[in-house]
CSV table of C-alpha atoms in Angstrom, one decimal:
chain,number,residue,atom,x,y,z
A,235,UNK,CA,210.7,147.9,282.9
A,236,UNK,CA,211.0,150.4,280.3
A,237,UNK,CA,208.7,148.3,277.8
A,238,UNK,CA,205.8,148.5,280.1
A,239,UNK,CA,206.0,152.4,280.9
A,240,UNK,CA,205.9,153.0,277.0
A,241,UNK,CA,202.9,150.3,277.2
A,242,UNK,CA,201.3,152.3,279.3
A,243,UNK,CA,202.0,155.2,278.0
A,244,UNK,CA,201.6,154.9,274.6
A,245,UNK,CA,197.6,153.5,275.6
A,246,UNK,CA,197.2,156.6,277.8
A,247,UNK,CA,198.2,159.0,274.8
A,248,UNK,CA,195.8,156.6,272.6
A,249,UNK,CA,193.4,157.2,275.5
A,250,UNK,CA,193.6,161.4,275.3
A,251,UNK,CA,193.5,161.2,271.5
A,252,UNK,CA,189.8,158.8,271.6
A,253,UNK,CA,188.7,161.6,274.2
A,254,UNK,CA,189.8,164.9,272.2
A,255,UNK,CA,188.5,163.2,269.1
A,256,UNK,CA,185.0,162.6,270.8
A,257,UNK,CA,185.1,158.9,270.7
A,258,UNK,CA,185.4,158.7,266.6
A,259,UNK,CA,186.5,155.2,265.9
A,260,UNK,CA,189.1,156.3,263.5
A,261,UNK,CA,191.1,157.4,267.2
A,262,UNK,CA,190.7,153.9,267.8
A,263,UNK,CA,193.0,153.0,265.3
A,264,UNK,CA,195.8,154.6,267.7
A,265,UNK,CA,195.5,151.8,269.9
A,266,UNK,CA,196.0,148.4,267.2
A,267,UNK,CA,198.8,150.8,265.3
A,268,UNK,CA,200.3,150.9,269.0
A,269,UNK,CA,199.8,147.5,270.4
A,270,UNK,CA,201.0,146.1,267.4
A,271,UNK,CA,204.3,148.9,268.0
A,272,UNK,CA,204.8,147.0,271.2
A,273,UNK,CA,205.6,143.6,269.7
A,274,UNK,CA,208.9,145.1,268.8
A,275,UNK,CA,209.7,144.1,272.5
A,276,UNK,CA,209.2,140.6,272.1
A,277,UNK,CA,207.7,140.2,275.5
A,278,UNK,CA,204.3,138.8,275.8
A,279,UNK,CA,203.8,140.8,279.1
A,280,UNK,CA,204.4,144.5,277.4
A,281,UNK,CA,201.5,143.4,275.3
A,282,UNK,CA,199.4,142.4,278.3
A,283,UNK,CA,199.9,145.4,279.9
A,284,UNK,CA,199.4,147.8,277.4
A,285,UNK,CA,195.6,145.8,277.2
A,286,UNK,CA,195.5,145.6,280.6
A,287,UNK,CA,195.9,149.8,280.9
A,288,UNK,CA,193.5,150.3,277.9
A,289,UNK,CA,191.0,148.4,279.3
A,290,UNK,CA,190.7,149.5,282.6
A,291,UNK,CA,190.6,152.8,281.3
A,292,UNK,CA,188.1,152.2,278.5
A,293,UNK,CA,185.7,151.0,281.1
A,294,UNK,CA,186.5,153.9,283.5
A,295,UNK,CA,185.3,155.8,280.9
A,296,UNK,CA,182.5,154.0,279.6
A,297,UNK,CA,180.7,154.1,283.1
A,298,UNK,CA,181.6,157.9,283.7
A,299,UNK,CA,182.0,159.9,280.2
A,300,UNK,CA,180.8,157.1,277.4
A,301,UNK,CA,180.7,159.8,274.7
A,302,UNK,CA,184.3,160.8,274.9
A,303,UNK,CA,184.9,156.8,274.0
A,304,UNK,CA,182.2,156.1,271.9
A,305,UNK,CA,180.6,159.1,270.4
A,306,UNK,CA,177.3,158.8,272.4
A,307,UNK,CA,176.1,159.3,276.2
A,308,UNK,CA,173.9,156.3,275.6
A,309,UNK,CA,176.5,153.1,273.7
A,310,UNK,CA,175.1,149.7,273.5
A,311,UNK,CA,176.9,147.4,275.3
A,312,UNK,CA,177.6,145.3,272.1
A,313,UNK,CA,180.1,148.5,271.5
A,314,UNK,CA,182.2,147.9,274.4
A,315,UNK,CA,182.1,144.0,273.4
A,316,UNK,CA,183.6,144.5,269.8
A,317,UNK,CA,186.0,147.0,271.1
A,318,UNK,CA,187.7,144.2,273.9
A,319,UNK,CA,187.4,141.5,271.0
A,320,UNK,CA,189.3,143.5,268.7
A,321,UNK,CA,192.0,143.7,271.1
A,322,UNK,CA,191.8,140.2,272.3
A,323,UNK,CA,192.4,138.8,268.7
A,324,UNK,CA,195.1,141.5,268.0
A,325,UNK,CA,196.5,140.2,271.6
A,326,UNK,CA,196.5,136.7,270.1
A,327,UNK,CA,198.1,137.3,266.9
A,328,UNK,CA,200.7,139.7,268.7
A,329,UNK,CA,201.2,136.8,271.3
A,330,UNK,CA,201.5,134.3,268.9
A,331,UNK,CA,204.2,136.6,267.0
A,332,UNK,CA,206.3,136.8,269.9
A,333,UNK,CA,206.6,133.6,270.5
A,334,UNK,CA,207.9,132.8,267.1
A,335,UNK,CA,210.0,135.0,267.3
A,336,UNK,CA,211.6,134.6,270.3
A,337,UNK,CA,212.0,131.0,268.8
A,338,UNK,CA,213.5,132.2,265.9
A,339,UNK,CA,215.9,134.6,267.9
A,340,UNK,CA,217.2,131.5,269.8
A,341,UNK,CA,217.7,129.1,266.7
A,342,UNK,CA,219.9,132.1,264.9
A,343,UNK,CA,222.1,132.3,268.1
A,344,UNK,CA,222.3,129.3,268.9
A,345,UNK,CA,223.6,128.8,265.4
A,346,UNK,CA,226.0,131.7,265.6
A,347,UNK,CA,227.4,129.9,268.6
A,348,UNK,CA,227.8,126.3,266.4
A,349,UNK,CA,229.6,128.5,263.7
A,350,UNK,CA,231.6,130.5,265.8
A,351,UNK,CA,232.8,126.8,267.8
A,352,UNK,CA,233.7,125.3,264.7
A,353,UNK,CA,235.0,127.9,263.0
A,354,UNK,CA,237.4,128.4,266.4
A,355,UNK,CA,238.0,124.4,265.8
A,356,UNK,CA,239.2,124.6,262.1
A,357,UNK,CA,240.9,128.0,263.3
A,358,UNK,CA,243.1,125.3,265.5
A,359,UNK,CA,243.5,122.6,263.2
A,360,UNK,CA,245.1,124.9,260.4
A,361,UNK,CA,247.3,125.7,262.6
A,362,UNK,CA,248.4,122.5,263.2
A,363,UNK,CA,248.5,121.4,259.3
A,364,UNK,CA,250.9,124.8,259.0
A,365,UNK,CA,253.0,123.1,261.6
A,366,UNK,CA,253.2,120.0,259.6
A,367,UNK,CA,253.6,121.4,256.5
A,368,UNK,CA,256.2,123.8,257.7
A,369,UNK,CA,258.3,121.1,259.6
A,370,UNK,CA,258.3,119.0,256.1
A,371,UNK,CA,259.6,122.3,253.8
A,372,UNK,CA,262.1,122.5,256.0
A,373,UNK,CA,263.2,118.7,255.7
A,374,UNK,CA,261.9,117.3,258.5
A,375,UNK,CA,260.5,114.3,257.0
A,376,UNK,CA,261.3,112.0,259.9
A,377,UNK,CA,258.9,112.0,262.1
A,378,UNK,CA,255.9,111.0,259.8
A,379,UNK,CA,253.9,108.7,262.4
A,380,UNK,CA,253.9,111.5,264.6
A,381,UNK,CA,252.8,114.0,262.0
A,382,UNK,CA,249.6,111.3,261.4
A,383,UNK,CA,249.0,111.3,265.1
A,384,UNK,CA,248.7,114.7,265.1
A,385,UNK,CA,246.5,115.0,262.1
A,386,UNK,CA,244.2,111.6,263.0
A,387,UNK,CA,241.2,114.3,263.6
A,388,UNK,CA,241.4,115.3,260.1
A,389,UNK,CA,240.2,112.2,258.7
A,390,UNK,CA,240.7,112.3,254.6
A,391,UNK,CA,242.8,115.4,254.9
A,392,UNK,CA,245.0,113.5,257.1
A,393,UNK,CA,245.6,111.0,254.6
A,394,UNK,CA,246.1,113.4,251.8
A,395,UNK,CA,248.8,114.8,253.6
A,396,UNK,CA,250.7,111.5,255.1
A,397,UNK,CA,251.0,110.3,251.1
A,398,UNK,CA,251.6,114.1,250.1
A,399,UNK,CA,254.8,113.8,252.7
A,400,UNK,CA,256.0,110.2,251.7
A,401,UNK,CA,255.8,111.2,248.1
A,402,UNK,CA,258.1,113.7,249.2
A,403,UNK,CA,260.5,111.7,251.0
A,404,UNK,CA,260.8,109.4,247.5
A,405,UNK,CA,261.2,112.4,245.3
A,406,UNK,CA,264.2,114.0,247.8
A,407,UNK,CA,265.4,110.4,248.0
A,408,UNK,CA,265.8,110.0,244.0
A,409,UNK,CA,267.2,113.5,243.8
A,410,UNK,CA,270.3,112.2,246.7
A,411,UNK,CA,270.2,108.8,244.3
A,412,UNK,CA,271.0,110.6,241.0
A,413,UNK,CA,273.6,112.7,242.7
């Protein structure tokens, strides 16, 4: 709840500025610079609220002290109007940007997770080439059907490594021959 208390906030102290500025529409500003602030919570209804306060207090204030918002005891009402559709098209961009974002956000973690399963999967099957290799530097040459069962997820690599071992067994085999 913390994003809509700075929301609220943060269009209240936009709120005091407009009034202690006397309605000068540079102390508007404060409000965009601060909505747009907001999107760094990626939640559509922070945004919402922070309108939603701004709003309710803009027309508070429009009915009761309209020169502290707009400069004048006597606005036209086409003043008011522009004001809201500013915000409402700064909503829709800000909305829009969330969205994306929050899209984005899920497509990066969900491939972290991918890359962090298969790294975790080669992880495993290195160790089990290590086990291979190291059974066949220490002579264990036997047992080659079961070394390819072991390595039939490796595809090409497996292969590599079945002729790689059999090579081996002829070479060890000459070198007995010859002596």
């Amino acid at each position: 709840y913390s994003g809509y208390l700075f929301a609220a906030s943060q269009m209240l102290v936009s709120a005091i500025l407009i009034h202690l500025l006397g309605g000068r529409i540079e102390a508007h500003f404060h409000v965009f610079g601060s909505l747009a602030f907001l999107l760094a919570y990626r939640q559509i209804g922070v945004i919402l609220c922070a309108t939603a306060v701004v709003a309710v207090e803009h027309l508070f204030r429009s009915a009761w002290m309209p020169y502290s918002i707009f400069g004048t005891d006597e606005p036209a009402i086409w003043r008011a109007l522009e004001h809201a559709g500013w915000v409402v098209f700064e909503d829709v961009v800000l909305i829009v940007m969330t969205i994306q974002t929050r899209q984005m956000t899920r497509s990066v973690a969900l491939t972290a997770a991918q890359a962090e399963e298969t790294h975790s999967q080669l992880e495993s099957e290195i160790d089990q080439l290590g086990a291979v290799v190291s059974r066949a530097a220490s002579g264990d040459l036997s047992e080659n059907s079961h070394q390819s069962s072991e390595l039939a997820h490796l595809g090409d690599l497996q292969n590599a490594v079945s002729h790689m071992l059999v090579d081996l067994r002829e070479i060890i085999n000459e070198i007995h021959c010859e002596s």
